[in-house]
mmCIF file of C-alpha atoms (C1' of nucleotides) in Angstrom:
data_model
loop_
_atom_site.group_PDB
_atom_site.id
_atom_site.type_symbol
_atom_site.label_atom_id
_atom_site.label_comp_id
_atom_site.label_asym_id
_atom_site.label_seq_id
_atom_site.Cartn_x
_atom_site.Cartn_y
_atom_site.Cartn_z
ATOM 1 C CA UNK A 271 0.000 0.000 0.000
ATOM 2 C CA UNK A 272 1.734 3.126 -1.121
ATOM 3 C CA UNK A 273 2.187 5.671 1.649
ATOM 4 C CA UNK A 274 4.604 8.615 1.781
ATOM 5 C CA UNK A 275 7.884 6.656 1.379
ATOM 6 C CA UNK A 276 6.560 4.569 -1.490
ATOM 7 C CA UNK A 277 5.087 7.565 -3.314
ATOM 8 C CA UNK A 278 8.314 9.518 -2.859
ATOM 9 C CA UNK A 279 10.313 6.606 -4.294
ATOM 10 C CA UNK A 280 7.990 6.709 -7.302
ATOM 11 C CA UNK A 281 8.352 10.485 -7.639
ATOM 12 C CA UNK A 282 12.146 10.463 -7.557
ATOM 13 C CA UNK A 283 12.206 7.508 -9.939
ATOM 14 C CA UNK A 284 9.918 9.220 -12.404
ATOM 15 C CA UNK A 285 11.479 12.695 -12.225
ATOM 16 C CA UNK A 286 14.542 12.264 -14.460
ATOM 17 C CA UNK A 287 12.486 10.451 -17.091
ATOM 18 C CA UNK A 288 9.492 12.781 -17.243
ATOM 19 C CA UNK A 289 10.913 16.221 -16.422
ATOM 20 C CA UNK A 290 10.996 18.192 -19.656
ATOM 21 C CA UNK A 291 9.390 15.409 -21.680
ATOM 22 C CA UNK A 292 6.377 16.012 -23.922
ATOM 23 C CA UNK A 293 3.242 13.867 -23.787
ATOM 24 C CA UNK A 294 2.673 12.681 -27.351
ATOM 25 C CA UNK A 295 -0.188 10.250 -26.813
ATOM 26 C CA UNK A 296 -2.410 8.844 -24.090
ATOM 27 C CA UNK A 297 -4.204 5.486 -24.040
ATOM 28 C CA UNK A 298 -7.024 4.924 -21.565
ATOM 29 C CA UNK A 299 -7.877 1.240 -21.131
ATOM 30 C CA UNK A 300 -9.973 1.669 -17.975
ATOM 31 C CA UNK A 301 -12.232 4.742 -17.733
ATOM 32 C CA UNK A 302 -12.849 4.086 -14.028
ATOM 33 C CA UNK A 303 -9.231 5.103 -13.419
ATOM 34 C CA UNK A 304 -10.298 8.615 -14.489
ATOM 35 C CA UNK A 305 -13.064 8.735 -11.872
ATOM 36 C CA UNK A 306 -11.721 11.965 -10.445
ATOM 37 C CA UNK A 307 -11.103 13.683 -13.735
ATOM 38 C CA UNK A 308 -13.693 16.421 -14.339
ATOM 39 C CA UNK A 309 -14.135 16.416 -18.101
ATOM 40 C CA UNK A 310 -16.689 19.214 -17.969
ATOM 41 C CA UNK A 311 -14.100 21.525 -16.455
ATOM 42 C CA UNK A 312 -10.856 20.248 -17.980
ATOM 43 C CA UNK A 313 -12.014 18.617 -21.209
ATOM 44 C CA UNK A 314 -11.356 15.073 -22.346
ATOM 45 C CA UNK A 315 -8.370 13.543 -20.544
ATOM 46 C CA UNK A 316 -6.285 12.330 -23.475
ATOM 47 C CA UNK A 317 -6.976 15.328 -25.717
ATOM 48 C CA UNK A 318 -6.127 17.803 -22.973
ATOM 49 C CA UNK A 319 -2.773 16.146 -22.267
ATOM 50 C CA UNK A 320 -1.608 15.871 -25.870
ATOM 51 C CA UNK A 321 1.513 17.868 -26.755
ATOM 52 C CA UNK A 322 1.948 19.219 -23.255
ATOM 53 C CA UNK A 323 5.349 19.310 -21.605
ATOM 54 C CA UNK A 324 5.843 17.948 -18.081
ATOM 55 C CA UNK A 325 7.561 20.647 -16.033
ATOM 56 C CA UNK A 326 8.182 18.806 -12.751
ATOM 57 C CA UNK A 327 7.230 15.847 -10.551
ATOM 58 C CA UNK A 328 5.765 17.011 -7.235
ATOM 59 C CA UNK A 329 4.446 15.187 -4.176
ATOM 60 C CA UNK A 330 2.510 16.131 -1.082
ATOM 61 C CA UNK A 331 1.525 13.298 1.235
ATOM 62 C CA UNK A 332 0.380 10.455 -0.992
ATOM 63 C CA UNK A 333 -0.535 12.693 -3.938
ATOM 64 C CA UNK A 334 1.658 13.143 -6.986
ATOM 65 C CA UNK A 335 1.267 15.795 -9.641
ATOM 66 C CA UNK A 336 3.006 16.921 -12.790
ATOM 67 C CA UNK A 337 2.646 20.621 -13.712
ATOM 68 C CA UNK A 338 2.133 21.000 -17.457
ATOM 69 C CA UNK A 339 3.269 23.560 -20.031
ATOM 70 C CA UNK A 340 0.942 25.150 -22.544
ATOM 71 C CA UNK A 341 -0.269 22.831 -25.320
ATOM 72 C CA UNK A 342 2.303 22.518 -28.088
ATOM 73 C CA UNK A 343 4.497 25.135 -26.457
ATOM 74 C CA UNK A 344 7.994 24.630 -25.099
ATOM 75 C CA UNK A 345 7.714 27.426 -22.544
ATOM 76 C CA UNK A 346 6.234 27.045 -19.108
ATOM 77 C CA UNK A 347 2.531 27.566 -18.594
ATOM 78 C CA UNK A 348 1.581 30.882 -17.048
ATOM 79 C CA UNK A 349 -1.950 31.900 -17.856
ATOM 80 C CA UNK A 350 -4.016 29.001 -16.557
ATOM 81 C CA UNK A 351 -1.621 26.483 -15.014
ATOM 82 C CA UNK A 352 -2.798 22.898 -14.844
ATOM 83 C CA UNK A 353 -1.299 19.599 -13.721
ATOM 84 C CA UNK A 354 -1.701 15.883 -14.224
ATOM 85 C CA UNK A 355 -2.660 14.636 -10.743
ATOM 86 C CA UNK A 356 -2.213 11.064 -9.591
ATOM 87 C CA UNK A 357 -3.079 9.011 -6.525
ATOM 88 C CA UNK A 358 -1.965 5.386 -6.281
ATOM 89 C CA UNK A 359 -4.766 4.338 -3.937
ATOM 90 C CA UNK A 360 -4.239 0.829 -2.619
ATOM 91 C CA UNK A 361 -2.540 -0.840 -5.531
ATOM 92 C CA UNK A 362 -1.513 1.794 -8.057
ATOM 93 C CA UNK A 363 1.873 1.822 -9.776
ATOM 94 C CA UNK A 364 3.538 4.149 -12.260
ATOM 95 C CA UNK A 365 5.976 2.073 -14.293
ATOM 96 C CA UNK A 366 8.569 3.296 -16.792
ATOM 97 C CA UNK A 367 8.693 1.110 -19.876
ATOM 98 C CA UNK A 368 10.442 1.293 -23.217
ATOM 99 C CA UNK A 369 8.065 1.643 -26.183
ATOM 100 C CA UNK A 370 6.951 -1.763 -27.394
ATOM 101 C CA UNK A 371 7.195 -3.434 -23.984
ATOM 102 C CA UNK A 372 4.475 -6.034 -23.398
ATOM 103 C CA UNK A 373 1.395 -4.821 -21.500
ATOM 104 C CA UNK A 374 1.670 -4.960 -17.730
ATOM 105 C CA UNK A 375 -1.082 -6.853 -15.930
ATOM 106 C CA UNK A 376 -3.879 -4.483 -14.842
ATOM 107 C CA UNK A 377 -2.616 -1.741 -17.140
ATOM 108 C CA UNK A 378 -5.189 1.069 -16.955
ATOM 109 C CA UNK A 379 -3.605 4.088 -18.663
ATOM 110 C CA UNK A 380 -0.477 4.597 -20.748
ATOM 111 C CA UNK A 381 1.312 7.881 -21.493
ATOM 112 C CA UNK A 382 3.707 8.137 -24.442
ATOM 113 C CA UNK A 383 6.495 10.571 -23.585
ATOM 114 C CA UNK A 384 8.999 12.053 -25.992
ATOM 115 C CA UNK A 385 12.128 13.868 -24.942
ATOM 116 C CA UNK A 386 12.919 16.282 -27.737
ATOM 117 C CA UNK A 387 15.779 18.089 -26.061
ATOM 118 C CA UNK A 388 19.480 17.277 -25.926
ATOM 119 C CA UNK A 389 19.464 15.250 -22.768
ATOM 120 C CA UNK A 390 22.458 12.927 -22.875
ATOM 121 C CA UNK A 391 21.403 9.432 -23.888
ATOM 122 C CA UNK A 392 24.379 7.697 -22.343
ATOM 123 C CA UNK A 393 23.167 7.853 -18.759
ATOM 124 C CA UNK A 394 20.157 5.630 -19.023
ATOM 125 C CA UNK A 395 18.008 8.307 -20.615
ATOM 126 C CA UNK A 396 15.924 7.414 -23.617
ATOM 127 C CA UNK A 397 14.290 9.696 -26.094
ATOM 128 C CA UNK A 398 10.953 7.922 -25.867
ATOM 129 C CA UNK A 399 9.438 6.260 -22.844
ATOM 130 C CA UNK A 400 6.080 4.928 -21.725
ATOM 131 C CA UNK A 401 4.606 5.665 -18.325
ATOM 132 C CA UNK A 402 2.204 2.857 -17.451
ATOM 133 C CA UNK A 403 -0.432 3.438 -14.789
ATOM 134 C CA UNK A 404 -1.141 -0.014 -13.389
ATOM 135 C CA UNK A 405 -3.790 -0.520 -10.716
ATOM 136 C CA UNK A 406 -5.355 -3.792 -9.680
ATOM 137 C CA UNK A 407 -8.114 -2.485 -7.390
ATOM 138 C CA UNK A 408 -8.824 0.796 -9.189
ATOM 139 C CA UNK A 409 -8.763 2.810 -5.973
ATOM 140 C CA UNK A 410 -6.101 4.980 -7.559
ATOM 141 C CA UNK A 411 -6.703 7.503 -10.323
ATOM 142 C CA UNK A 412 -5.279 10.042 -12.712
ATOM 143 C CA UNK A 413 -6.895 13.404 -13.457
ATOM 144 C CA UNK A 414 -6.157 16.835 -14.837
ATOM 145 C CA UNK A 415 -6.724 19.717 -12.462
ATOM 146 C CA UNK A 416 -6.132 23.451 -12.176
ATOM 147 C CA UNK A 417 -3.185 24.671 -10.114
ATOM 148 C CA UNK A 418 -4.059 27.258 -7.473
ATOM 149 C CA UNK A 419 -1.940 29.111 -4.876
ATOM 150 C CA UNK A 420 -1.181 27.244 -1.643
ATOM 151 C CA UNK A 421 -2.967 28.505 1.465
ATOM 152 C CA UNK A 422 0.315 29.357 3.219
ATOM 153 C CA UNK A 423 2.114 30.628 0.079
ATOM 154 C CA UNK A 424 4.793 27.967 0.607
ATOM 155 C CA UNK A 425 5.786 25.427 -2.005
ATOM 156 C CA UNK A 426 3.135 22.971 -3.119
ATOM 157 C CA UNK A 427 5.177 19.953 -2.148
ATOM 158 C CA UNK A 428 8.408 18.007 -2.583
ATOM 159 C CA UNK A 429 10.042 18.350 -5.987
ATOM 160 C CA UNK A 430 9.278 21.957 -6.870
ATOM 161 C CA UNK A 431 9.567 25.376 -5.218
ATOM 162 C CA UNK A 432 6.395 26.541 -6.981
ATOM 163 C CA UNK A 433 3.739 27.807 -4.533
ATOM 164 C CA UNK A 434 0.972 26.146 -6.539
ATOM 165 C CA UNK A 435 -1.093 23.057 -5.750
ATOM 166 C CA UNK A 436 -3.881 21.220 -7.576
ATOM 167 C CA UNK A 437 -7.264 22.422 -6.413
ATOM 168 C CA UNK A 438 -8.234 18.854 -5.526
ATOM 169 C CA UNK A 439 -5.173 18.501 -3.260
ATOM 170 C CA UNK A 440 -5.525 21.785 -1.401
ATOM 171 C CA UNK A 441 -7.194 20.197 1.612
ATOM 172 C CA UNK A 442 -4.248 17.836 2.133
ATOM 173 C CA UNK A 443 -1.967 18.922 4.984
ATOM 174 C CA UNK A 444 1.789 19.068 4.583
ATOM 175 C CA UNK A 445 3.577 15.837 5.445
ATOM 176 C CA UNK A 446 6.069 15.369 8.310
ATOM 177 C CA UNK A 447 9.064 15.408 5.943
ATOM 178 C CA UNK A 448 8.005 18.766 4.456
ATOM 179 C CA UNK A 449 10.299 21.558 5.713
ATOM 180 C CA UNK A 450 7.262 23.821 5.996
ATOM 181 C CA UNK A 451 5.333 21.356 8.186
ATOM 182 C CA UNK A 452 4.202 23.342 11.219
ATOM 183 C CA UNK A 453 5.008 21.284 14.299
ATOM 184 C CA UNK A 454 3.386 23.752 16.679
ATOM 185 C CA UNK A 455 0.156 23.941 14.713
ATOM 186 C CA UNK A 456 0.056 20.147 14.539
ATOM 187 C CA UNK A 457 0.369 19.769 18.336
ATOM 188 C CA UNK A 458 -2.234 22.473 18.796
ATOM 189 C CA UNK A 459 -4.766 20.757 16.579
ATOM 190 C CA UNK A 460 -3.975 17.348 18.066
ATOM 191 C CA UNK A 461 -4.654 18.630 21.571
ATOM 192 C CA UNK A 462 -8.134 19.693 20.520
ATOM 193 C CA UNK A 463 -9.130 16.360 19.005
ATOM 194 C CA UNK A 464 -11.165 14.032 21.140
ATOM 195 C CA UNK A 465 -10.812 11.196 18.671
ATOM 196 C CA UNK A 466 -8.366 8.263 18.828
ATOM 197 C CA UNK A 467 -4.738 9.131 18.086
ATOM 198 C CA UNK A 468 -4.527 6.661 15.211
ATOM 199 C CA UNK A 469 -7.593 8.166 13.576
ATOM 200 C CA UNK A 470 -5.884 11.563 13.838
ATOM 201 C CA UNK A 471 -2.638 10.219 12.340
ATOM 202 C CA UNK A 472 -4.575 8.848 9.388
ATOM 203 C CA UNK A 473 -6.464 12.122 8.808
ATOM 204 C CA UNK A 474 -4.700 13.609 5.794
ATOM 205 C CA UNK A 475 -6.062 17.090 6.591
ATOM 206 C CA UNK A 476 -4.100 17.072 9.852
ATOM 207 C CA UNK A 477 -0.896 15.401 8.685
ATOM 208 C CA UNK A 478 -0.454 13.692 5.338
ATOM 209 C CA UNK A 479 1.468 10.719 4.005
ATOM 210 C CA UNK A 480 0.809 8.337 6.898
ATOM 211 C CA UNK A 481 -1.275 5.215 6.245
ATOM 212 C CA UNK A 482 -2.016 2.089 8.238
ATOM 213 C CA UNK A 483 1.505 0.662 8.144
ATOM 214 C CA UNK A 484 3.433 3.747 9.243
ATOM 215 C CA UNK A 485 0.765 4.747 11.759
ATOM 216 C CA UNK A 486 1.234 1.404 13.525
ATOM 217 C CA UNK A 487 5.019 1.718 13.307
ATOM 218 C CA UNK A 488 5.114 5.264 14.690
ATOM 219 C CA UNK A 489 2.698 4.392 17.524
ATOM 220 C CA UNK A 490 4.777 1.350 18.456
ATOM 221 C CA UNK A 491 7.968 3.417 18.461
ATOM 222 C CA UNK A 492 6.352 6.070 20.657
ATOM 223 C CA UNK A 493 4.680 3.423 22.895
ATOM 224 C CA UNK A 494 1.187 4.801 22.380
ATOM 225 C CA UNK A 495 -2.035 2.753 22.119
ATOM 226 C CA UNK A 496 -3.965 3.391 18.902
ATOM 227 C CA UNK A 497 -7.193 4.196 20.742
ATOM 228 C CA UNK A 498 -5.651 6.751 23.127
ATOM 229 C CA UNK A 499 -7.708 9.951 22.762
ATOM 230 C CA UNK A 500 -5.549 12.540 21.003
ATOM 231 C CA UNK A 501 -6.214 15.326 23.499
ATOM 232 C CA UNK A 502 -4.989 13.189 26.423
ATOM 233 C CA UNK A 503 -1.510 12.893 24.944
ATOM 234 C CA UNK A 504 1.000 15.309 26.484
ATOM 235 C CA UNK A 505 2.872 17.791 24.338
ATOM 236 C CA UNK A 506 6.099 15.978 25.164
ATOM 237 C CA UNK A 507 4.612 12.632 24.107
ATOM 238 C CA UNK A 508 3.144 14.142 20.939
ATOM 239 C CA UNK A 509 6.533 15.601 20.058
ATOM 240 C CA UNK A 510 8.082 12.156 20.456
ATOM 241 C CA UNK A 511 5.358 10.633 18.270
ATOM 242 C CA UNK A 512 6.065 13.132 15.489
ATOM 243 C CA UNK A 513 9.790 12.457 15.808
ATOM 244 C CA UNK A 514 9.236 8.701 15.607
ATOM 245 C CA UNK A 515 6.936 9.137 12.610
ATOM 246 C CA UNK A 516 9.651 11.107 10.826
ATOM 247 C CA UNK A 517 12.284 8.497 11.673
ATOM 248 C CA UNK A 518 10.213 5.604 10.363
ATOM 249 C CA UNK A 519 9.207 7.468 7.197
ATOM 250 C CA UNK A 520 12.826 8.430 6.486
ATOM 251 C CA UNK A 521 14.124 4.916 7.133
ATOM 252 C CA UNK A 522 11.461 3.393 4.899
ATOM 253 C CA UNK A 523 12.269 5.916 2.180
ATOM 254 C CA UNK A 524 15.969 5.060 2.415
ATOM 255 C CA UNK A 525 15.107 1.367 2.027
ATOM 256 C CA UNK A 526 12.915 1.919 -1.012
ATOM 257 C CA UNK A 527 9.550 1.536 0.725
ATOM 258 C CA UNK A 528 7.522 -1.430 1.960
ATOM 259 C CA UNK A 529 6.597 -4.249 -0.432
ATOM 260 C CA UNK A 530 4.617 -7.295 0.699
ATOM 261 C CA UNK A 531 3.720 -8.539 -2.744
ATOM 262 C CA UNK A 532 3.438 -7.035 -6.198
ATOM 263 C CA UNK A 533 1.046 -4.359 -4.859
ATOM 264 C CA UNK A 534 3.859 -1.882 -4.422
ATOM 265 C CA UNK A 535 6.815 -1.657 -6.794
ATOM 266 C CA UNK A 536 8.988 1.273 -7.844
ATOM 267 C CA UNK A 537 9.016 2.732 -11.369
ATOM 268 C CA UNK A 538 11.323 -0.056 -12.533
ATOM 269 C CA UNK A 539 9.089 -2.776 -11.109
ATOM 270 C CA UNK A 540 11.371 -3.478 -8.147
ATOM 271 C CA UNK A 541 10.304 -4.126 -4.549
ATOM 272 C CA UNK A 542 11.425 -2.078 -1.521
ATOM 273 C CA UNK A 543 13.151 -3.603 1.490
ATOM 274 C CA UNK A 544 11.448 -1.949 4.446
ATOM 275 C CA UNK A 545 9.108 -4.903 5.096
ATOM 276 C CA UNK A 546 12.099 -6.547 6.806
ATOM 277 C CA UNK A 547 12.390 -3.594 9.195
ATOM 278 C CA UNK A 548 8.781 -3.490 10.414
ATOM 279 C CA UNK A 549 8.448 -3.669 14.198
ATOM 280 C CA UNK A 550 4.655 -3.780 14.497
ATOM 281 C CA UNK A 551 2.719 -4.074 11.239
ATOM 282 C CA UNK A 552 1.955 -7.693 10.383
ATOM 283 C CA UNK A 553 3.866 -8.977 13.431
ATOM 284 C CA UNK A 554 0.896 -10.317 15.420
ATOM 285 C CA UNK A 555 1.763 -13.585 17.183
ATOM 286 C CA UNK A 556 5.455 -12.752 17.182
ATOM 287 C CA UNK A 557 7.500 -11.232 20.009
ATOM 288 C CA UNK A 558 7.724 -7.481 20.451
ATOM 289 C CA UNK A 559 11.226 -6.458 19.270
ATOM 290 C CA UNK A 560 11.494 -4.260 22.374
ATOM 291 C CA UNK A 561 10.117 -6.311 25.281
ATOM 292 C CA UNK A 562 9.470 -9.788 23.887
ATOM 293 C CA UNK A 563 5.738 -9.874 24.669
ATOM 294 C CA UNK A 564 3.611 -11.523 21.981
ATOM 295 C CA UNK A 565 2.159 -8.828 19.727
ATOM 296 C CA UNK A 566 -1.509 -8.702 18.753
ATOM 297 C CA UNK A 567 -3.714 -7.521 15.928
ATOM 298 C CA UNK A 568 -6.991 -5.789 16.688
ATOM 299 C CA UNK A 569 -9.765 -4.474 14.483
ATOM 300 C CA UNK A 570 -9.991 -0.690 14.426
ATOM 301 C CA UNK A 571 -11.624 1.651 11.916
ATOM 302 C CA UNK A 572 -12.419 -1.257 9.598
ATOM 303 C CA UNK A 573 -8.748 -2.097 9.337
ATOM 304 C CA UNK A 574 -6.122 -3.808 11.448
ATOM 305 C CA UNK A 575 -4.012 -2.360 14.213
ATOM 306 C CA UNK A 576 -0.856 -4.136 15.290
ATOM 307 C CA UNK A 577 0.568 -3.434 18.713
ATOM 308 C CA UNK A 578 2.447 -4.706 21.741
ATOM 309 C CA UNK A 579 -0.037 -5.016 24.634
ATOM 310 C CA UNK A 580 2.710 -4.362 27.167
ATOM 311 C CA UNK A 581 4.493 -1.405 25.554
ATOM 312 C CA UNK A 582 1.355 0.277 24.238
ATOM 313 C CA UNK A 583 -1.218 0.544 27.015
ATOM 314 C CA UNK A 584 -4.380 2.612 27.021
ATOM 315 C CA UNK A 585 -4.036 5.267 29.742
ATOM 316 C "C1'" DC B 268 -17.265 22.971 12.919
ATOM 317 C "C1'" DT B 269 -16.219 17.621 14.233
ATOM 318 C "C1'" DT B 270 -16.926 12.854 13.747
ATOM 319 C "C1'" DT B 271 -18.524 8.577 11.795
ATOM 320 C "C1'" DC B 272 -20.162 5.550 8.232
ATOM 321 C "C1'" DG B 273 -20.592 3.301 3.808
ATOM 322 C "C1'" DC B 274 -18.999 2.808 -0.625
ATOM 323 C "C1'" DC B 275 -15.666 2.223 -4.249
ATOM 324 C "C1'" DC B 276 -12.769 -2.247 -6.230
ATOM 325 C "C1'" DT B 277 -10.068 -6.936 -7.441
ATOM 326 C "C1'" DG B 278 -7.708 -11.041 -6.500
ATOM 327 C "C1'" DA B 279 -5.564 -13.992 -3.121
ATOM 328 C "C1'" DG B 280 -6.796 -16.925 0.345
ATOM 329 C "C1'" DT B 281 -10.006 -20.012 3.060
ATOM 330 C "C1'" DG B 282 -13.615 -23.277 4.211
ATOM 331 C "C1'" DC B 283 -16.960 -26.580 2.853
ATOM 332 C "C1'" DT C 138 -12.774 -28.941 -8.479
ATOM 333 C "C1'" DG C 139 -15.773 -25.303 -7.602
ATOM 334 C "C1'" DC C 140 -18.165 -21.968 -5.371
ATOM 335 C "C1'" DA C 141 -19.292 -18.583 -1.725
ATOM 336 C "C1'" DC C 142 -17.259 -15.810 1.273
ATOM 337 C "C1'" DT C 143 -13.668 -12.771 3.676
ATOM 338 C "C1'" DC C 144 -10.048 -9.681 3.709
ATOM 339 C "C1'" DA C 145 -6.731 -6.009 2.357
ATOM 340 C "C1'" DG C 146 -7.633 -0.361 3.077
ATOM 341 C "C1'" DG C 147 -7.136 5.315 1.146
ATOM 342 C "C1'" DG C 148 -10.242 8.830 0.151
ATOM 343 C "C1'" DC C 149 -14.409 11.036 -0.075
ATOM 344 C "C1'" DG C 150 -19.270 12.372 0.131
ATOM 345 C "C1'" DA C 151 -23.136 12.126 3.045
ATOM 346 C "C1'" DA C 152 -25.113 12.242 7.368
ATOM 347 C "C1'" DA C 153 -25.377 12.984 12.302
#
DNA sequence: CTTTCGCCCTGAGTGC
DNA sequence: TGCACTCAGGGCGAAA
């Protein structure tokens, strides 16, 4: 399940291949993957993308977007900036393929990119490349959206200094690895929430990029029970939780993300290694790496929570 | 405003 | 061998 580290691995993998490239053609094999594309506002998906240059690869939380130049123009878009916006959902992948490669299983959308500049070809760069959007469960999607100014005038996300963000991503909070993430504001809002801490961690309007895996990992590291009401957690404890969240996200990113099966792969179709480093997620029935107590899995919010019943007690 | 709930979706796995 | 059923869960709109 792609969360912040996995999406960032995809972004950095895609960046050198797509930055500056022009979209020559688009094939849509599964219209449901365009569920969030508003054709009445932006026009037909494929037609709107044709002959547009990709100016950057940007990420905030679990969202990716690619600001686009004017149609058929080499210069950057100014008048009415738009972007190709992507979310991987539960099982989405963006795979780089050479033209002519056999179809990937569950291939939903394919972009044909053409690099018409003088980028050196001897460093693994190719003039033409396919970007395949693969998604088994179709929870992910691609869409075209308008770019609007960020609420705090800071950069939209990782990968570009531009203070613009897709309209449909504006409600997403900055993620813990974002330099402009406001720690103080986060603690303030957390202290006013009467809901369970894990529910708060998963609320992308409060803090983005954290999903079920990294929520369980951060809570285990900070020794907090998932159902502990957010407002009962001390400032000191909340600060530790944010620190632990950052540590686990950074470590997972450094290890290429978490792959259990073929649900998450990087742009070259390779798995990440962080699954070997998990301390809580999926470790029910096995000893807690810290105290040795047998860990458990409990149902919470229609998903699973993994915890050590000794280290993580409800207070 | 906050909070919760149900729906979207496929394929691997399980039990009979 | 086959079929019905369960589970995995991020995001969002609706409802309380």
